[in-house]
Coordinates of C-alpha atoms in Angstrom, one line a residue:
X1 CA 15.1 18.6 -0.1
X2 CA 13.0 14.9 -0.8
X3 CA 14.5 12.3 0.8
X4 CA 15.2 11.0 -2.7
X5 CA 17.5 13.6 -3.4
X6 CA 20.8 12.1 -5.0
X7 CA 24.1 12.9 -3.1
X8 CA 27.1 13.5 -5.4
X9 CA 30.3 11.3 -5.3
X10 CA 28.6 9.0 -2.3
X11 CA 27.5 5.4 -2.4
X12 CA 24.4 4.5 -4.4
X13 CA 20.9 5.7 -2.7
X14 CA 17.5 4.3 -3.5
X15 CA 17.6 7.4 -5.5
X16 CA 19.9 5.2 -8.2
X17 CA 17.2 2.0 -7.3
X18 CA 15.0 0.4 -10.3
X19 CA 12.4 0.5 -8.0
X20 CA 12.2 4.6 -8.1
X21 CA 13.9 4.8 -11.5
X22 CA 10.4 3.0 -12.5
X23 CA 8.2 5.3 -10.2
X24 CA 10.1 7.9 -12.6
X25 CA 9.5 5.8 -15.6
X26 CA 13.1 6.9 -16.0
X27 CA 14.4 3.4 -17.9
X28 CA 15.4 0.8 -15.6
X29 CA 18.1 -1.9 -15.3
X30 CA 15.1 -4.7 -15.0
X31 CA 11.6 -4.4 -14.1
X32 CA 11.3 -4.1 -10.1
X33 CA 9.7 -6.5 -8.4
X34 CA 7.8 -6.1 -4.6
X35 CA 4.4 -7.8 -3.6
X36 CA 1.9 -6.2 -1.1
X37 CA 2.0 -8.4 2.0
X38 CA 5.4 -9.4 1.0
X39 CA 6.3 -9.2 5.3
X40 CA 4.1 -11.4 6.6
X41 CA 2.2 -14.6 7.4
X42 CA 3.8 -16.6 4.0
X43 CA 7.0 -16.5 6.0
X44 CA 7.8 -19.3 8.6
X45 CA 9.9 -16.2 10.0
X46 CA 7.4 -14.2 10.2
X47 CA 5.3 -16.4 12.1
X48 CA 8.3 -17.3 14.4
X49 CA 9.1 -13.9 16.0
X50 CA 4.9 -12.7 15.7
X51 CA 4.8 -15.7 18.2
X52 CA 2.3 -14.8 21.2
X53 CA 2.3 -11.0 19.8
X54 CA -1.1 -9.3 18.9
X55 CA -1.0 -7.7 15.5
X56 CA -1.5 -4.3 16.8
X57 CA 1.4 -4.1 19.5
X58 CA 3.6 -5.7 16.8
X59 CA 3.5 -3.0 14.7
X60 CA 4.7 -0.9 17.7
X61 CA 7.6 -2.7 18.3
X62 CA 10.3 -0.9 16.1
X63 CA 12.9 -3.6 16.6
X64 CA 10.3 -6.1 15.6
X65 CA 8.6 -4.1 13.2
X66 CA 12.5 -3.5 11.4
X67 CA 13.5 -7.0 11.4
X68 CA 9.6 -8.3 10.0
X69 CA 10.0 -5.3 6.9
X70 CA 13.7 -7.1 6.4
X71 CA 12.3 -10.4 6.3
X72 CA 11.3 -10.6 2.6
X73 CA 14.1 -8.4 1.2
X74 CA 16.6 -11.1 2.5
X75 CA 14.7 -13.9 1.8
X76 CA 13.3 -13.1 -2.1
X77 CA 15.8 -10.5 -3.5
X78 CA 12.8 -7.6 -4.4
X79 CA 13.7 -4.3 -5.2
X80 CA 11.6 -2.7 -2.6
X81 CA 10.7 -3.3 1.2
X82 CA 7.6 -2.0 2.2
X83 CA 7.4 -1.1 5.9
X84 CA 5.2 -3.5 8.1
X85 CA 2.6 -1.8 9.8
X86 CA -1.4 -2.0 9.4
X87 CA -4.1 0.6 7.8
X88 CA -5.7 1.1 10.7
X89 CA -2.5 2.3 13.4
X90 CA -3.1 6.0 13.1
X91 CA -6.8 4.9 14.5
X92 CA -5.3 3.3 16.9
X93 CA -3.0 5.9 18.0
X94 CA -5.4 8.9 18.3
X95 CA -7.6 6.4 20.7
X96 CA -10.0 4.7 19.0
X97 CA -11.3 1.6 20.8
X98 CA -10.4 -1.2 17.9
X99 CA -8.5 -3.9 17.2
X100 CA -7.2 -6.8 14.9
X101 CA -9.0 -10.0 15.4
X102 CA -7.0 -13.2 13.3
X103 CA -9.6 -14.2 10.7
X104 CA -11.9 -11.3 10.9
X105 CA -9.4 -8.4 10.7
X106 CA -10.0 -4.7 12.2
X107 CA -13.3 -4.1 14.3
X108 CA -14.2 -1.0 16.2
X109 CA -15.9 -1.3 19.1
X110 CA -18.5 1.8 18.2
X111 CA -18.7 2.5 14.5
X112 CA -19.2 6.2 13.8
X113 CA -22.3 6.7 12.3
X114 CA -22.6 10.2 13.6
X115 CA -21.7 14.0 13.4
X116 CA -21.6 13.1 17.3
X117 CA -18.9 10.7 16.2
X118 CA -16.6 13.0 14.4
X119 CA -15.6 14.1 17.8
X120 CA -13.7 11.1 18.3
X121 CA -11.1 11.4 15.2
X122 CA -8.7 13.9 16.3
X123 CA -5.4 15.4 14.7
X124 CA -3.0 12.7 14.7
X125 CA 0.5 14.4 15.8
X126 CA 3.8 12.7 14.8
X127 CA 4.2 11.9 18.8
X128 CA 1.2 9.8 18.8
X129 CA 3.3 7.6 16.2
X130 CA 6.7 7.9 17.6
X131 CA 7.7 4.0 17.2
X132 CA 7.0 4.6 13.2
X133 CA 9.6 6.9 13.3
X134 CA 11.7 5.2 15.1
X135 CA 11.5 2.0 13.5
X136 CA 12.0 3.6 9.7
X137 CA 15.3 5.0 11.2
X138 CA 16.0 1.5 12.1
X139 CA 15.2 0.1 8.8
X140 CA 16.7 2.8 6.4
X141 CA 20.2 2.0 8.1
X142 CA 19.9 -1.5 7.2
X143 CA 18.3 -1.1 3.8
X144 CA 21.0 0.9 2.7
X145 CA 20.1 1.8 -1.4
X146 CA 16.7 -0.1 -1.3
X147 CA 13.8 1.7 -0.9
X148 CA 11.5 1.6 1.3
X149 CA 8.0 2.4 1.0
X150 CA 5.7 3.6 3.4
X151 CA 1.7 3.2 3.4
X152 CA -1.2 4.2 4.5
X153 CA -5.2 3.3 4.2
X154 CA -7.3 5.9 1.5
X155 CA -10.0 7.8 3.5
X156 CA -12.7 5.7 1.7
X157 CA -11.6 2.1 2.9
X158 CA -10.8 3.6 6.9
X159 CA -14.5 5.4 6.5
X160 CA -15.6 1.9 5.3
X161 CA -14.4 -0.2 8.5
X162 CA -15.3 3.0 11.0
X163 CA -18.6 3.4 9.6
X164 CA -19.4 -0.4 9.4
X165 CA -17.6 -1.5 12.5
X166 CA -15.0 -3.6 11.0
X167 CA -14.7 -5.5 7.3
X168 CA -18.4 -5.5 4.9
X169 CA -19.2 -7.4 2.0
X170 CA -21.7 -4.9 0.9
X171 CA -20.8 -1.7 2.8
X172 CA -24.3 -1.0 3.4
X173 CA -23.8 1.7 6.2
X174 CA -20.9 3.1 4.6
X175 CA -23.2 3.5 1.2
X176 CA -26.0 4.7 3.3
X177 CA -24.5 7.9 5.3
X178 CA -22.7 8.2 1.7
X179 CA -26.1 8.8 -0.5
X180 CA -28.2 9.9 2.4
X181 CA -26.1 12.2 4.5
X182 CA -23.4 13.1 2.2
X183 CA -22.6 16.2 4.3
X184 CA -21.7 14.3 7.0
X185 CA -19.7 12.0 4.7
X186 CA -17.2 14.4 3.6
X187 CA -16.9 15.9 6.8
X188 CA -15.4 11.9 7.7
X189 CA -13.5 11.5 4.7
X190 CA -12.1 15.6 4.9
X191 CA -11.0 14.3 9.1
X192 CA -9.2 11.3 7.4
X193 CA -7.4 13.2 4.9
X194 CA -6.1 15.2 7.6
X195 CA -5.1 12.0 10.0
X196 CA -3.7 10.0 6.5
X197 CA -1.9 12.5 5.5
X198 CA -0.2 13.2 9.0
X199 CA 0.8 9.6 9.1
X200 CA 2.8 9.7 5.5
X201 CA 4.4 12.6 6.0
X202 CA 5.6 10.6 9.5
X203 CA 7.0 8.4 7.1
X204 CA 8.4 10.4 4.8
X205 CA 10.2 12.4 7.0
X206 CA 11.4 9.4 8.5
X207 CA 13.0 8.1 5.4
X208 CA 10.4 6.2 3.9
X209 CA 11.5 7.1 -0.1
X210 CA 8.1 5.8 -1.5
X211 CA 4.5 5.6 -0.3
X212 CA 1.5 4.1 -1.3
X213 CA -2.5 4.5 -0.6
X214 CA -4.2 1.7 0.1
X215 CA -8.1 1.8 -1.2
X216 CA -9.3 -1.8 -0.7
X217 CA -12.6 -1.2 -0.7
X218 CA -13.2 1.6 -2.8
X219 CA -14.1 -0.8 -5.8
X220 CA -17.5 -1.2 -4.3
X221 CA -18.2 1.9 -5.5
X222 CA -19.2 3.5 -9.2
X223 CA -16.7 6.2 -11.4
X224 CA -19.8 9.0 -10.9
X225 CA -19.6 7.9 -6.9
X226 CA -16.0 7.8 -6.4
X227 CA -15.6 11.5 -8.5
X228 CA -17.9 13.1 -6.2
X229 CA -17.4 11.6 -2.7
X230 CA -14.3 10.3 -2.6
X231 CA -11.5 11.7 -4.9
X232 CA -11.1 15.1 -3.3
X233 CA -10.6 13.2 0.1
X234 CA -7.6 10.6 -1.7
X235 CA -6.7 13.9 -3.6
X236 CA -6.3 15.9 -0.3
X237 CA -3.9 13.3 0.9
X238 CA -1.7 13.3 -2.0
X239 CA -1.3 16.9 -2.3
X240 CA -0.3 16.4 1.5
X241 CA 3.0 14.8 0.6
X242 CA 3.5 16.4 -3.1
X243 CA 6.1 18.7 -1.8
X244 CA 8.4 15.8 -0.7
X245 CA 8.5 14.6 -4.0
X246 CA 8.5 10.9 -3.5
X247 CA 7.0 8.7 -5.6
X248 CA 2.9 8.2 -4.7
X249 CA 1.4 4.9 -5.4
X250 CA -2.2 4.6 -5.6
X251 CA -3.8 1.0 -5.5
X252 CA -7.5 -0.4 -5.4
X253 CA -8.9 -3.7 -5.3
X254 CA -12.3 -4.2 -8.5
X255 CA -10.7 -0.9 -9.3
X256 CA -10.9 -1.4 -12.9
X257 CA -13.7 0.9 -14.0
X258 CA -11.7 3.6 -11.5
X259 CA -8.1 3.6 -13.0
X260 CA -8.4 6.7 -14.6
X261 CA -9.7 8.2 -11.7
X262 CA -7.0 7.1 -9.1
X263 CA -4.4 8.5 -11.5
X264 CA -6.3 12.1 -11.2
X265 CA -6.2 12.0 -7.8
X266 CA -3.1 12.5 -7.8
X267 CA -1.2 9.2 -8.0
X268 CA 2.2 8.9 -10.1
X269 CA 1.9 5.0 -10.3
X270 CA -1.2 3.6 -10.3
X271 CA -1.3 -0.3 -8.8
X272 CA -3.9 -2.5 -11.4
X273 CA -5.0 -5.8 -9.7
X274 CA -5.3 -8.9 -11.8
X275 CA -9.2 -8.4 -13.8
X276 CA -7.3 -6.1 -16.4
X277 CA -4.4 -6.3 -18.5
X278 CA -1.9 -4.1 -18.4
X279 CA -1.8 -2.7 -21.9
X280 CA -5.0 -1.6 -21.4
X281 CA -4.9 -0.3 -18.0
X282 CA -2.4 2.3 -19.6
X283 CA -5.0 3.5 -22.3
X284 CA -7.8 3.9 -18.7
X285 CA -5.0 5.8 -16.8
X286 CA -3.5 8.0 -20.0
X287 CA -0.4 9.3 -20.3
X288 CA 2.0 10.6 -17.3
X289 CA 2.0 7.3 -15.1
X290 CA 3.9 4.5 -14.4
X291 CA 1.8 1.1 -13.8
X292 CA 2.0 -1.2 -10.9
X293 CA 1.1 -4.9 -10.9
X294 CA -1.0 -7.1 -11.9
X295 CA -0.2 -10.9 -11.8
X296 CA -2.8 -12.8 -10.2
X297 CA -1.7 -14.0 -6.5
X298 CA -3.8 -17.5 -7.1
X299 CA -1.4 -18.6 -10.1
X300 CA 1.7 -18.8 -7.6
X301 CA -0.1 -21.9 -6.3
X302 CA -0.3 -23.5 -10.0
X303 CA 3.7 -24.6 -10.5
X304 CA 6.4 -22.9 -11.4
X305 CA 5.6 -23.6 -15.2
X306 CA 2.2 -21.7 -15.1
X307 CA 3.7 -19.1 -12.7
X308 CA 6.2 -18.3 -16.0
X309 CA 3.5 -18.4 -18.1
X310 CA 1.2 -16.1 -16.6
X311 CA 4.3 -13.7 -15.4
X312 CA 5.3 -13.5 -19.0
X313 CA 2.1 -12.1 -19.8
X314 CA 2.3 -9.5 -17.8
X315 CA 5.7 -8.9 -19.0
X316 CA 4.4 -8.5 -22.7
X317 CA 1.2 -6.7 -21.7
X318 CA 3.9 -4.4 -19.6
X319 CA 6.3 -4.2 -22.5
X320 CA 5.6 -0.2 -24.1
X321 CA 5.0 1.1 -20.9
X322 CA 6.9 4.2 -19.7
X323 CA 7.2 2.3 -16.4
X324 CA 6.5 -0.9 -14.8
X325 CA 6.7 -1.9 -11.3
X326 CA 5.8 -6.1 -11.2
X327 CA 3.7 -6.7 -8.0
X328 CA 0.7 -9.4 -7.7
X329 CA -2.8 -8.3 -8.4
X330 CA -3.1 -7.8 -4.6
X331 CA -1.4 -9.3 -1.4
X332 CA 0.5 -12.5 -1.1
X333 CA -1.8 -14.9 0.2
X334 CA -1.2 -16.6 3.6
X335 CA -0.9 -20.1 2.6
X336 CA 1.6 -19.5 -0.4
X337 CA 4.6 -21.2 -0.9
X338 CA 7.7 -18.2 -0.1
X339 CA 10.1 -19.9 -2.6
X340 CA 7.7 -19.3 -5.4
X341 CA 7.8 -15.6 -4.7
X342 CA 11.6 -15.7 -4.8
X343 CA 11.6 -17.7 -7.9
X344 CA 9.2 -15.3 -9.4
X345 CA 11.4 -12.5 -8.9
X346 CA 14.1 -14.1 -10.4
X347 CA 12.5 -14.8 -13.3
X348 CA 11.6 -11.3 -13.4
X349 CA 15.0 -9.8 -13.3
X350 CA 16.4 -12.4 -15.7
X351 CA 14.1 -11.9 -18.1
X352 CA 14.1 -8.0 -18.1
X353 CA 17.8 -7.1 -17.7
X354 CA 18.9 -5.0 -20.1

């Protein structure tokens, strides 16, 4: 039985949410509203129990990890939370020798440039991960009927900051085992499959009533590229969790060229960042998907008169879709103001209540 599964007679579940109603492009009360990095460094909360805590062990902490997750749900009123945690932790916790360094972000200590190196990515096991579990018990008891989603890195992006040693404007390494030892190269993305898909079904089984793959990097690459050395990796993940049946999200950064694409791997809501509009990310991804996005984080610093302006567009560029989930383009940025974000959302709600 999913974890979505509706209980008769009981309270409300996120089952009843907008949030999943609109991963269901089932029709919706008002348009859900969450932003990626919504837990995080905008909040002066955030930054207040983080104090003197490296980034890493704080996502091992489940009582810190519950109360960061809660932080923006209180604070801004959106439909979703999404569980704190990083893309690289199930690195971490099969014993690669990395870590998060503020302003650079992850960097492994000896990049995996060989078949050698394969050695080194073992099975993750849901013990290796026990304070995920723990802390999305925590949190589902709190949350009560809003969702939660769970997340995890797509096997491209984790190959990217393995292979290069930590974050690449160019991905030259990653491009060059890629075209010139491409055996090797899905023998690294078939190994994190394995370890991704172990880490959301962690979730999942946990509680976590929504998940979503993160592919930061994979707009570096070409459709031809990504069809051939990447989508049966991100496709092997999804299939992973299909039998849960929660709601998969699929999201890219420069993705535009690639919507189509992360749909087929096996997404049921494909996230759009901010370089296309809505309305025409739908005719890219075809029929059978809900959308996700796509409002550019920079306008939130523009006043709240531009940030209704631009959120309205997306509104109208959102309005025939079977379902729409309103998120940024990509993360909330670090210096933004939080009460923009929680005027944004409701200005969302009150202008899509039905």
């Amino acid at each position: 039985m999913s974890v979505n599964d509706r209980p008769s007679g009981q309270q409300p579940t996120p089952y009843d949410s907008a949030f999943l109603k609109a991963c269901r492009r089932e029709p919706v009360p008002h348009t859900p509203v969450w932003f990626m990095r919504q837990a995080g460094r905008s909040l002066p909360e955030y930054l207040k129990v983080r104090e003197g805590i490296p980034m890493l062990e704080s996502c091992m902490r489940p009582e810190l990890v519950k109360e960061i997750t809660l932080q923006p749900v209180r604070r801004h009123d959106v439909d979703a939370a999404i569980y704190f945690s990083d893309i690289v932790v199930p690195l971490k916790a099969i014993g690669l020798d990395l870590d998060i360094k503020p302003g650079v972000g992850p960097v492994v200590a000896e990049p995996i440039r060989t078949r050698a190196d394969l050695a080194r990515l073992r099975d993750l096991t849901p013990d290796d991960v026990w304070y995920v579990t723990e802390a999305i018990g925590l949190l589902t008891a709190e949350l009560g009927a809003t969702p939660l989603i769970g997340f995890a890195g797509a096997p491209f992006t984790l190959a990217s900051y393995l292979v290069e040693g930590g974050p690449s404007r160019n991905h030259e390494h990653t491009k060059a085992m890629m075209y010139g030892d491409p055996q090797l190269w899905a023998d690294l993305l078939d190994r994190l499959a394995d370890i991704t898909g172990t880490f959301l079904k962690v979730q999942i089984e946990a509680g976590a009533s929504a998940v979503q793959l993160f592919d930061s990097w994979v707009g570096a690459l070409a459709p031809a590229d990504y069809r051939h050395s990447v989508l049966p990796a991100s496709a092997k993940v999804f299939d992973a969790v299909a039998s849960y049946e929660v709601p998969r999200i699929h999201f890219g950064v420069g993705t535009g060229e690639l919507l189509g694409l992360l749909g087929e791997a096996g997404a049921d809501v494909v996230g759009v960042d901010w370089r296309v509009p809505l309305d025409e990310a739908a005719r890219r991804v075809g029929p059978g998907k809900a959308l996700q996005g796509n409002l550019d984080p920079a306008v939130l610093f523009a006043g709240p008169a531009a940030v209704e302006t631009k959120a309205r567009e997306v509104l109208d560029a959102a309005a025939d879709l079977e379902g729409h989930i309103f998120n940024l383009g990509h993360g909330v940025l670090p210096t933004m103001d939080p009460d923009a974000l929680t005027r944004l959302v409701a200005f969302v709600h009150e202008n899509t209540r039905r």
